């Protein structure tokens, strides 16, 4: 053993102030790095929570549905004029007419007016008679009797009752109130300034409207100035072109001048209109008069009194003037506890449901006829043009068919390809080229596979457009590289000793791979397959290219029938302007996320259940 001189042995300094400061700095750096990592995770988790919360909040209205519980007289001469006993013939009867007659009986005064009847009819969905029709078809003996049934309300009425389309609040009366009549135009007098709060609300809205219109007028004025500068430049260009004798350039500049003059005139008219409206609101806000007239651009005020509803057209501190929307039973004085104010903050011009429809809904709710229940239609019906009738069943079934086709194709092909490349293929330039291309295909944009499916499967092979068969073929091409790569990684993870032991006891190469290596690699293979399928489940672009963007109402009965899938259904609904479809979009996203979480959870379970630690 060689002796090392003592003077060559380094001395480690651990006691000086500099050494201690260095150690503290190192520990501090590690603590900061850990804090940065935790902060990044917390930041990402916060964004995820906000995103999920936003989706859930928007989706909640889609999971409930509002309906009207009503006793409907089922007259034989209306639903079954021929006296047929065939349920199919009975189902073709005019059930909606029976429903309307039942509704008119609740509002006999309104039923005498055509406009009021139209308001009542507008509260019902196009599918309002479906429940009654099913009951009578199942039991024809109900014809001629009165049947209790649930009538689906329209989307606008449903959203109002959920507080989505209009913000409302009900305020109980605080003084005695007296109406000057029971129908037509009436005045409601009170013993105190009970409408002062509503009058102040209207004044504040006028002030906000004046400010907003003023800002719009300023932006329009700025556009006018910009257009006038362009107009001056265009006129100068005309003069320069004429001086140079360039008639073509002069003609082009003249066309531009004509267009700019039209735009400037239109913008000036817009500025004049906006300025005038802003001044009107500002003057009304500054006025100190005792009352204010209401119009569709201001909040609505309804007064429920003596069994009827009055819409205010003019509001003062102690009285209102208005139109009777639901007839009063009398003009007697109502005590403070016997009447109420319904304030709708959203102006009538900014919502689809009218004050007249709201008045009918409020009376129906007061009678206890309106109920909210879980929206089973969302899961049991296909797509519809009406938001309250639209469901995800057709897209859900289409998704299942498409995923089945994808799984049947990509699992055996992907696993066998991985087994061949990893266990049997010779190492040469050809196999290296195949491996490189497989890795490259995993990074190809998904829409390219859609173009390939359109060109090959539809145009060349003539397979049905918008069918789960073509969708499954396209998604199988998309998922195959992922499954091959993950399956090869799972095969590599099996220790070589397994192969050697199998070969050592006389097994062939094929027996060693399929009887020993592949079963041990199967958890990783299944995990990769499920992750690939989850990836395919969320794809939209390739399916749009093969026509699965079509409006599909009926539930597909096979892989060759027209269908759509959940991601495409979400895409279609997200492009619609109705508020009801916005809620349906968020609800469908939640269903899709539930599928994805389930598939990824299944992959985790399989990996933990069958994974071997070597």
XYZ file of C-alpha atoms in Angstrom:
614
model
C 0.000 0.000 0.000
C 1.418 3.365 -1.052
C 1.647 5.991 1.647
C 0.336 9.457 0.718
C 2.306 12.339 2.180
C 0.345 14.328 4.721
C 1.082 17.575 2.922
C -0.812 16.317 -0.119
C -4.026 15.521 1.737
C -6.541 18.343 1.166
C -8.197 19.932 4.125
C -11.950 20.441 3.866
C -13.077 23.665 5.454
C -16.368 23.159 7.328
C -16.025 25.539 10.218
C -15.205 28.936 8.742
C -17.835 31.613 8.179
C -17.336 31.402 4.407
C -17.940 27.625 4.409
C -21.066 27.967 6.505
C -22.352 30.744 4.236
C -21.726 28.511 1.222
C -23.707 25.668 2.807
C -26.555 28.027 3.687
C -26.602 29.364 0.142
C -26.733 25.831 -1.254
C -29.604 24.834 1.039
C -31.363 28.084 0.227
C -31.013 27.424 -3.495
C -32.493 23.944 -3.048
C -35.371 25.345 -0.981
C -36.084 27.990 -3.630
C -36.037 25.391 -6.394
C -38.489 23.258 -4.418
C -40.694 26.295 -3.799
C -40.638 27.173 -7.522
C -41.722 23.630 -8.377
C -44.534 23.657 -5.840
C -45.637 27.090 -7.064
C -45.720 25.857 -10.662
C -47.813 22.839 -9.660
C -50.161 25.030 -7.612
C -50.467 27.507 -10.481
C -51.357 24.739 -12.951
C -53.790 23.183 -10.465
C -55.446 26.564 -9.952
C -55.966 26.971 -13.690
C -57.372 23.438 -13.897
C -59.773 24.074 -11.012
C -60.925 27.350 -12.561
C -61.462 25.664 -15.927
C -63.413 22.730 -14.492
C -65.445 25.039 -12.236
C -66.322 27.272 -15.179
C -67.458 24.291 -17.263
C -69.498 22.858 -14.378
C -71.111 26.220 -13.636
C -72.145 26.637 -17.271
C -73.322 23.018 -17.543
C -75.601 22.985 -14.487
C -78.674 24.420 -16.324
C -78.479 21.624 -18.910
C -78.973 18.870 -16.325
C -82.399 20.123 -15.218
C -85.537 20.786 -17.231
C -88.659 22.795 -16.456
C -92.104 21.406 -17.193
C -95.718 22.268 -16.533
C -97.939 19.837 -14.637
C -101.401 20.136 -16.099
C -104.714 18.315 -16.227
C -105.444 17.978 -19.953
C -108.850 16.952 -21.324
C -108.231 14.340 -24.030
C -111.187 14.770 -26.352
C -111.844 11.871 -28.725
C -112.901 14.129 -31.594
C -109.516 15.855 -31.400
C -106.954 13.080 -30.850
C -108.893 10.174 -32.405
C -111.662 11.454 -34.678
C -111.930 8.121 -36.550
C -112.322 6.050 -33.373
C -109.348 3.847 -34.216
C -107.916 1.395 -31.683
C -104.498 1.302 -33.364
C -101.939 3.047 -31.092
C -99.992 4.260 -34.131
C -103.082 5.988 -35.551
C -103.894 7.442 -32.131
C -100.356 8.781 -31.868
C -100.962 10.916 -34.958
C -103.772 12.802 -33.221
C -103.666 16.546 -32.473
C -102.564 16.325 -28.834
C -101.155 19.840 -28.869
C -104.667 21.209 -29.388
C -105.876 19.416 -26.258
C -102.934 20.853 -24.330
C -103.703 24.375 -25.482
C -107.328 24.006 -24.448
C -106.153 22.974 -20.991
C -103.902 26.029 -20.783
C -106.607 28.390 -22.031
C -108.847 27.168 -19.215
C -106.341 28.615 -16.708
C -106.480 32.057 -18.329
C -110.016 32.445 -19.742
C -109.685 36.210 -20.304
C -106.413 35.853 -22.207
C -107.806 32.997 -24.298
C -110.287 35.393 -25.879
C -107.477 37.455 -27.410
C -105.482 36.061 -30.326
C -102.276 37.808 -29.277
C -102.567 36.474 -25.721
C -103.203 32.953 -27.014
C -100.017 33.194 -29.044
C -98.109 34.240 -25.905
C -99.420 31.206 -24.018
C -98.574 28.873 -26.886
C -95.037 30.279 -27.069
C -94.285 28.992 -23.577
C -94.557 25.361 -24.698
C -91.870 23.345 -26.404
C -92.477 21.664 -29.751
C -92.187 18.411 -27.824
C -94.682 19.408 -25.117
C -97.236 16.814 -26.265
C -94.805 13.866 -26.301
C -95.509 12.699 -22.745
C -99.287 12.902 -23.213
C -99.045 11.114 -26.556
C -97.071 8.245 -24.998
C -99.599 7.884 -22.176
C -102.594 7.718 -24.506
C -100.866 5.375 -26.974
C -100.021 3.018 -24.112
C -103.558 3.227 -22.701
C -106.188 4.243 -25.314
C -108.919 4.107 -22.657
C -107.672 7.523 -21.476
C -109.402 9.101 -24.477
C -112.397 11.051 -23.252
C -110.921 11.606 -19.779
C -108.729 14.235 -18.156
C -105.083 13.163 -17.960
C -102.398 14.583 -15.669
C -99.267 15.081 -17.730
C -95.971 16.966 -17.807
C -95.680 19.559 -20.567
C -92.163 20.510 -21.562
C -91.626 24.281 -21.523
C -89.748 26.112 -24.247
C -86.068 26.840 -23.924
C -86.676 30.554 -23.323
C -89.147 29.838 -20.525
C -86.842 27.208 -19.027
C -83.856 29.563 -18.983
C -85.935 32.317 -17.392
C -87.069 30.026 -14.586
C -83.437 29.036 -14.004
C -82.406 32.687 -13.828
C -80.060 32.350 -16.813
C -81.645 34.556 -19.484
C -82.940 37.274 -17.138
C -81.998 38.482 -13.688
C -85.083 38.949 -11.525
C -85.959 39.521 -7.908
C -89.272 39.679 -6.093
C -89.954 42.356 -3.496
C -92.947 42.158 -1.170
C -95.223 45.170 -0.897
C -94.702 47.466 2.085
C -97.909 49.514 1.913
C -101.511 49.182 0.825
C -102.029 49.296 -2.941
C -105.153 50.028 -4.980
C -105.655 49.364 -8.709
C -107.890 51.610 -10.765
C -109.235 48.664 -12.751
C -108.943 44.962 -13.499
C -108.142 44.973 -17.231
C -106.603 47.239 -19.849
C -104.566 50.250 -18.727
C -104.613 50.819 -14.977
C -102.945 52.892 -12.287
C -101.836 51.384 -8.992
C -101.760 53.827 -6.064
C -99.963 53.149 -2.774
C -99.924 54.758 0.667
C -96.156 55.350 0.645
C -93.184 55.788 -1.688
C -92.833 52.044 -2.235
C -91.565 52.410 -5.822
C -88.754 54.848 -4.959
C -86.116 52.079 -5.075
C -87.237 50.927 -8.533
C -87.311 54.527 -9.738
C -83.738 54.978 -8.547
C -82.708 51.744 -10.313
C -84.184 53.019 -13.568
C -82.375 56.334 -13.136
C -79.042 54.551 -12.618
C -79.603 52.434 -15.737
C -80.283 55.619 -17.697
C -76.971 57.034 -16.480
C -75.090 53.859 -17.515
C -76.809 53.847 -20.904
C -75.881 57.504 -21.452
C -72.212 56.785 -20.626
C -72.078 53.698 -22.856
C -73.743 55.453 -25.794
C -71.352 58.390 -25.313
C -68.346 56.035 -25.527
C -69.788 54.411 -28.657
C -70.282 57.870 -30.195
C -66.649 58.763 -29.420
C -65.393 55.580 -31.090
C -67.588 56.247 -34.125
C -66.304 59.847 -34.274
C -62.727 58.561 -34.259
C -63.610 56.261 -37.156
C -65.118 59.223 -39.017
C -61.892 61.186 -38.607
C -59.832 58.222 -39.854
C -62.089 57.721 -42.873
C -61.955 61.449 -43.691
C -58.141 61.278 -43.706
C -58.331 58.334 -46.101
C -60.850 60.268 -48.207
C -58.547 63.276 -48.444
C -55.658 61.012 -49.476
C -57.834 59.321 -52.119
C -58.906 62.683 -53.561
C -55.261 63.753 -53.696
C -54.496 60.495 -55.523
C -57.206 61.332 -58.086
C -55.671 64.754 -58.699
C -52.180 63.265 -59.073
C -53.402 60.561 -61.461
C -55.281 63.085 -63.583
C -52.222 65.328 -63.728
C -50.121 62.359 -64.874
C -52.779 61.287 -67.404
C -53.186 57.886 -65.741
C -56.916 57.253 -66.260
C -56.844 53.739 -64.797
C -55.364 54.929 -61.507
C -57.776 57.856 -61.454
C -60.736 55.485 -61.939
C -59.562 53.204 -59.131
C -59.087 56.171 -56.803
C -62.522 57.536 -57.746
C -64.138 54.193 -56.798
C -62.366 54.350 -53.448
C -63.557 57.929 -52.930
C -67.162 56.920 -53.640
C -66.968 54.073 -51.126
C -65.315 56.237 -48.471
C -67.920 58.994 -48.931
C -70.679 56.443 -48.359
C -68.921 55.077 -45.267
C -68.333 58.556 -43.852
C -71.970 59.520 -44.359
C -73.122 56.308 -42.660
C -70.748 56.814 -39.713
C -71.817 60.437 -39.283
C -75.443 59.329 -39.151
C -74.477 56.720 -36.551
C -72.642 59.359 -34.486
C -75.666 61.649 -34.675
C -77.996 58.863 -33.551
C -75.740 57.717 -30.698
C -75.179 61.275 -29.494
C -78.897 62.000 -29.554
C -79.765 58.855 -27.620
C -77.012 59.522 -25.074
C -78.308 63.069 -24.564
C -81.854 61.793 -24.143
C -80.803 59.360 -21.409
C -78.625 62.015 -19.741
C -81.493 64.537 -19.736
C -83.911 61.966 -18.317
C -81.390 61.066 -15.619
C -80.914 64.741 -14.712
C -84.635 65.477 -14.678
C -86.229 65.779 -11.247
C -89.775 64.888 -12.278
C -91.945 62.601 -10.223
C -92.109 59.688 -12.692
C -90.270 57.957 -15.519
C -91.592 56.201 -18.586
C -90.335 52.667 -19.185
C -89.355 51.242 -22.569
C -87.786 47.921 -23.702
C -84.259 49.320 -23.138
C -84.876 49.706 -19.392
C -85.524 47.154 -16.634
C -89.063 45.807 -16.444
C -91.333 46.169 -13.433
C -94.294 43.822 -12.945
C -96.765 44.119 -10.085
C -98.600 41.006 -8.902
C -101.821 42.131 -7.249
C -105.340 40.739 -6.775
C -104.616 37.550 -8.702
C -103.313 39.400 -11.765
C -100.123 41.010 -13.074
C -99.622 44.573 -14.287
C -96.622 45.686 -16.349
C -95.510 49.196 -15.470
C -95.132 51.677 -18.318
C -94.573 54.653 -16.016
C -93.080 54.601 -12.499
C -93.398 57.222 -9.775
C -92.445 57.167 -6.129
C -95.892 56.100 -4.920
C -97.652 54.817 -8.039
C -97.286 53.133 -11.379
C -99.225 53.231 -14.617
C -99.267 50.146 -16.769
C -100.954 47.452 -18.817
C -102.705 44.440 -17.359
C -100.999 41.273 -18.605
C -103.023 38.850 -16.467
C -106.486 40.048 -15.518
C -107.056 41.055 -11.904
C -109.911 39.403 -10.018
C -110.946 42.762 -8.556
C -109.890 46.369 -8.062
C -110.083 46.195 -4.281
C -107.335 47.574 -2.085
C -104.589 45.007 -1.419
C -102.800 44.965 1.897
C -99.013 45.154 2.048
C -98.604 41.394 2.436
C -100.991 40.593 -0.420
C -99.097 42.053 -3.385
C -95.508 42.095 -4.645
C -93.157 43.661 -7.170
C -91.268 41.583 -9.740
C -88.211 43.505 -10.945
C -86.476 42.123 -14.045
C -83.079 43.780 -14.318
C -82.453 42.521 -17.854
C -84.268 44.852 -20.302
C -86.873 43.274 -22.558
C -84.846 44.317 -25.616
C -81.904 42.218 -24.345
C -83.775 38.929 -23.813
C -85.862 36.619 -25.950
C -88.670 36.084 -23.440
C -91.196 38.941 -23.288
C -92.830 40.533 -20.282
C -96.180 38.999 -21.307
C -94.672 35.493 -21.293
C -92.992 36.173 -17.956
C -96.340 37.229 -16.475
C -97.957 33.941 -17.541
C -95.001 31.955 -16.173
C -95.164 33.776 -12.853
C -98.860 32.972 -12.460
C -98.280 29.323 -13.386
C -95.459 29.119 -10.833
C -97.702 30.814 -8.256
C -100.323 28.116 -8.856
C -97.671 25.451 -8.197
C -97.892 24.013 -11.716
C -94.240 24.541 -12.709
C -91.647 22.002 -11.601
C -87.990 21.346 -12.260
C -86.608 17.824 -12.650
C -83.500 16.020 -13.865
C -83.135 16.303 -17.628
C -83.227 12.664 -18.742
C -83.901 13.878 -22.303
C -80.282 15.015 -22.485
C -79.165 11.378 -22.290
C -82.093 9.695 -24.072
C -82.605 11.770 -27.238
C -80.585 12.781 -30.261
C -79.741 16.209 -31.559
C -82.478 18.766 -32.226
C -82.890 22.309 -33.491
C -84.707 23.079 -30.225
C -82.300 23.425 -27.300
C -84.698 21.930 -24.738
C -85.091 18.758 -26.865
C -81.437 18.306 -27.853
C -79.591 15.323 -26.397
C -76.368 13.375 -26.800
C -77.704 9.845 -27.330
C -77.023 9.732 -31.082
C -73.508 11.145 -30.675
C -72.876 8.862 -27.688
C -73.825 5.750 -29.664
C -71.819 7.024 -32.639
C -68.823 7.483 -30.346
C -69.135 3.933 -29.018
C -69.365 2.453 -32.530
C -66.400 4.518 -33.715
C -64.281 3.526 -30.717
C -65.173 -0.153 -31.206
C -64.041 -0.046 -34.843
C -60.869 1.748 -33.798
C -60.111 -0.749 -31.035
C -60.808 -3.834 -33.181
C -58.397 -2.567 -35.830
C -55.601 -0.897 -33.922
C -55.107 -3.289 -30.987
C -54.181 -6.502 -32.867
C -52.386 -4.690 -35.677
C -50.460 -2.413 -33.323
C -49.451 -5.180 -30.913
C -48.406 -7.596 -33.658
C -46.402 -4.856 -35.387
C -44.666 -4.027 -32.113
C -43.905 -7.716 -31.457
C -42.439 -8.172 -34.916
C -40.307 -5.020 -34.800
C -39.034 -5.680 -31.293
C -38.591 -9.451 -31.291
C -38.315 -10.809 -34.842
C -37.336 -8.058 -37.299
C -33.688 -8.006 -38.371
C -31.728 -4.861 -37.627
C -31.087 -3.260 -41.016
C -31.754 -0.035 -42.868
C -35.277 -1.045 -43.812
C -36.415 -1.668 -40.232
C -34.643 1.531 -39.140
C -36.622 3.418 -41.804
C -39.876 1.826 -40.608
C -39.142 2.779 -37.002
C -38.325 6.373 -37.953
C -41.549 6.661 -39.948
C -43.622 5.235 -37.082
C -42.136 7.814 -34.727
C -42.806 10.567 -37.261
C -46.422 9.453 -37.774
C -47.043 9.866 -34.050
C -46.345 13.610 -34.492
C -48.329 14.184 -37.702
C -51.258 16.645 -37.257
C -54.514 14.762 -36.908
C -56.218 16.617 -39.750
C -53.789 14.969 -42.172
C -55.290 11.591 -41.276
C -58.714 13.097 -41.994
C -57.566 14.121 -45.461
C -56.164 10.627 -45.981
C -59.465 9.046 -44.930
C -61.416 11.359 -47.254
C -59.176 10.552 -50.212
C -58.805 6.801 -49.656
C -61.737 5.404 -47.691
C -64.484 7.638 -49.097
C -63.372 8.784 -52.551
C -61.348 5.695 -53.577
C -63.129 2.852 -51.721
C -66.603 4.421 -51.678
C -67.300 3.748 -47.998
C -70.307 5.552 -46.439
C -69.763 9.199 -45.586
C -70.204 10.229 -41.939
C -70.205 6.647 -40.700
C -68.517 5.119 -37.641
C -66.778 2.667 -39.976
C -64.811 5.394 -41.756
C -64.334 7.301 -38.511
C -62.929 4.203 -36.842
C -60.568 3.545 -39.750
C -59.229 7.102 -39.646
C -58.787 7.077 -35.870
C -57.126 3.656 -36.057
C -54.494 5.136 -38.382
C -54.093 8.001 -35.930
C -53.677 5.753 -32.877
C -51.550 2.966 -34.397
C -48.168 4.738 -33.995
C -48.894 5.419 -30.323
C -49.855 1.797 -29.649
C -46.821 0.453 -31.515
C -44.418 2.722 -29.625
C -45.904 1.989 -26.178
C -46.134 -1.743 -26.899
C -42.475 -1.864 -27.911
C -41.564 -0.028 -24.720
C -43.567 -2.596 -22.710
C -41.793 -5.472 -24.455
C -38.393 -3.905 -23.788
C -39.222 -3.635 -20.097
C -39.436 -7.443 -19.767
C -36.033 -8.702 -18.495
C -33.955 -10.711 -21.006
C -33.734 -13.519 -18.458
C -37.380 -14.389 -19.187
C -36.576 -14.986 -22.850
C -33.399 -16.852 -22.015
C -35.149 -19.097 -19.480
C -37.889 -19.991 -21.984
C -35.356 -20.724 -24.724
C -33.247 -22.681 -22.258
C -36.004 -25.191 -21.543
C -36.566 -25.817 -25.250
C -39.200 -23.255 -26.220
C -39.080 -21.834 -29.721
C -38.612 -18.104 -30.339
C -42.318 -17.743 -31.055
C -43.307 -19.662 -27.930
C -40.961 -17.618 -25.786
C -42.415 -14.349 -27.064
C -46.132 -15.194 -27.091
C -46.264 -17.487 -24.059
C -43.860 -15.685 -21.730
C -42.775 -12.191 -22.834
C -46.047 -10.822 -24.217
C -48.198 -11.817 -21.193
C -45.765 -10.041 -18.888
C -45.760 -6.965 -21.161
C -49.550 -6.943 -21.530
C -50.219 -4.402 -18.699
C -48.034 -1.855 -20.478
C -49.611 -2.752 -23.815
C -53.124 -2.271 -22.457
C -52.122 0.980 -20.781
C -50.747 2.352 -24.041
C -53.818 1.163 -25.931
C -56.223 2.867 -23.512
C -54.228 6.096 -23.595
C -54.258 5.964 -27.398
C -58.019 5.371 -27.404
C -58.497 8.293 -25.020
C -56.522 10.410 -27.464
C -58.752 9.258 -30.315
C -61.893 9.952 -28.259
C -61.071 13.644 -28.059
C -60.238 14.123 -31.753
C -62.456 16.345 -33.912
C -60.492 17.555 -36.938
C -60.107 14.212 -38.807
C -63.793 13.377 -38.265
C -64.866 16.751 -39.643
C -62.958 15.969 -42.836
C -64.894 12.733 -43.423
C -68.316 14.333 -42.974
C -69.186 13.432 -39.385
C -70.164 17.073 -38.877
C -73.649 16.344 -40.241
C -76.798 17.080 -38.239
C -77.765 13.608 -36.963
C -81.057 13.147 -35.091
C -81.629 9.392 -35.271
C -79.557 6.973 -33.233
C -77.300 4.915 -35.566
C -78.092 1.203 -35.658
C -74.770 0.078 -37.123
C -71.278 1.140 -38.106
C -72.300 1.985 -41.672
C -75.151 4.379 -40.831
C -74.665 8.161 -40.611
C -73.508 9.204 -37.155
C -71.603 11.817 -35.251
C -69.417 11.676 -32.141
C -69.268 13.644 -28.910
C -66.357 15.969 -29.849
C -68.080 16.908 -33.110
C -71.416 17.372 -31.310
C -69.674 19.746 -28.914
C -68.183 21.589 -31.877
C -71.601 21.962 -33.526
C -73.353 23.176 -30.375
C -70.581 25.636 -29.499
C -71.199 27.446 -32.795
C -74.900 28.064 -32.058
C -75.923 31.445 -30.572
C -78.738 30.213 -28.297
C -77.948 30.326 -24.586
C -79.542 26.902 -24.111
C -77.016 25.298 -26.465
C -74.166 26.931 -24.536
C -75.261 24.989 -21.458
C -75.641 21.811 -23.536
C -72.103 22.328 -24.869
C -70.655 22.534 -21.357
C -72.680 19.489 -20.257
C -71.440 17.451 -23.239
C -67.866 18.481 -22.378
C -68.390 17.114 -18.875
C -69.636 13.812 -20.298
C -66.611 13.624 -22.607
C -64.277 14.427 -19.714
C -65.947 11.698 -17.656
C -65.172 9.205 -20.452
C -61.577 10.376 -20.659
C -61.068 10.243 -16.889
C -62.610 6.767 -16.815
C -60.332 5.483 -19.556
C -57.227 6.985 -17.992
C -58.281 5.666 -14.588
C -58.720 2.209 -16.113
C -55.197 2.436 -17.513
C -53.819 3.262 -14.062
C -55.747 0.392 -12.466
C -54.522 -2.113 -15.048
C -50.948 -0.974 -14.669
C -51.036 -1.267 -10.884
C -52.936 -4.548 -10.984
C -50.671 -6.435 -13.373
C -47.388 -4.549 -13.265
C -44.368 -6.636 -12.199
C -41.394 -5.122 -10.372
C -38.163 -6.665 -11.636
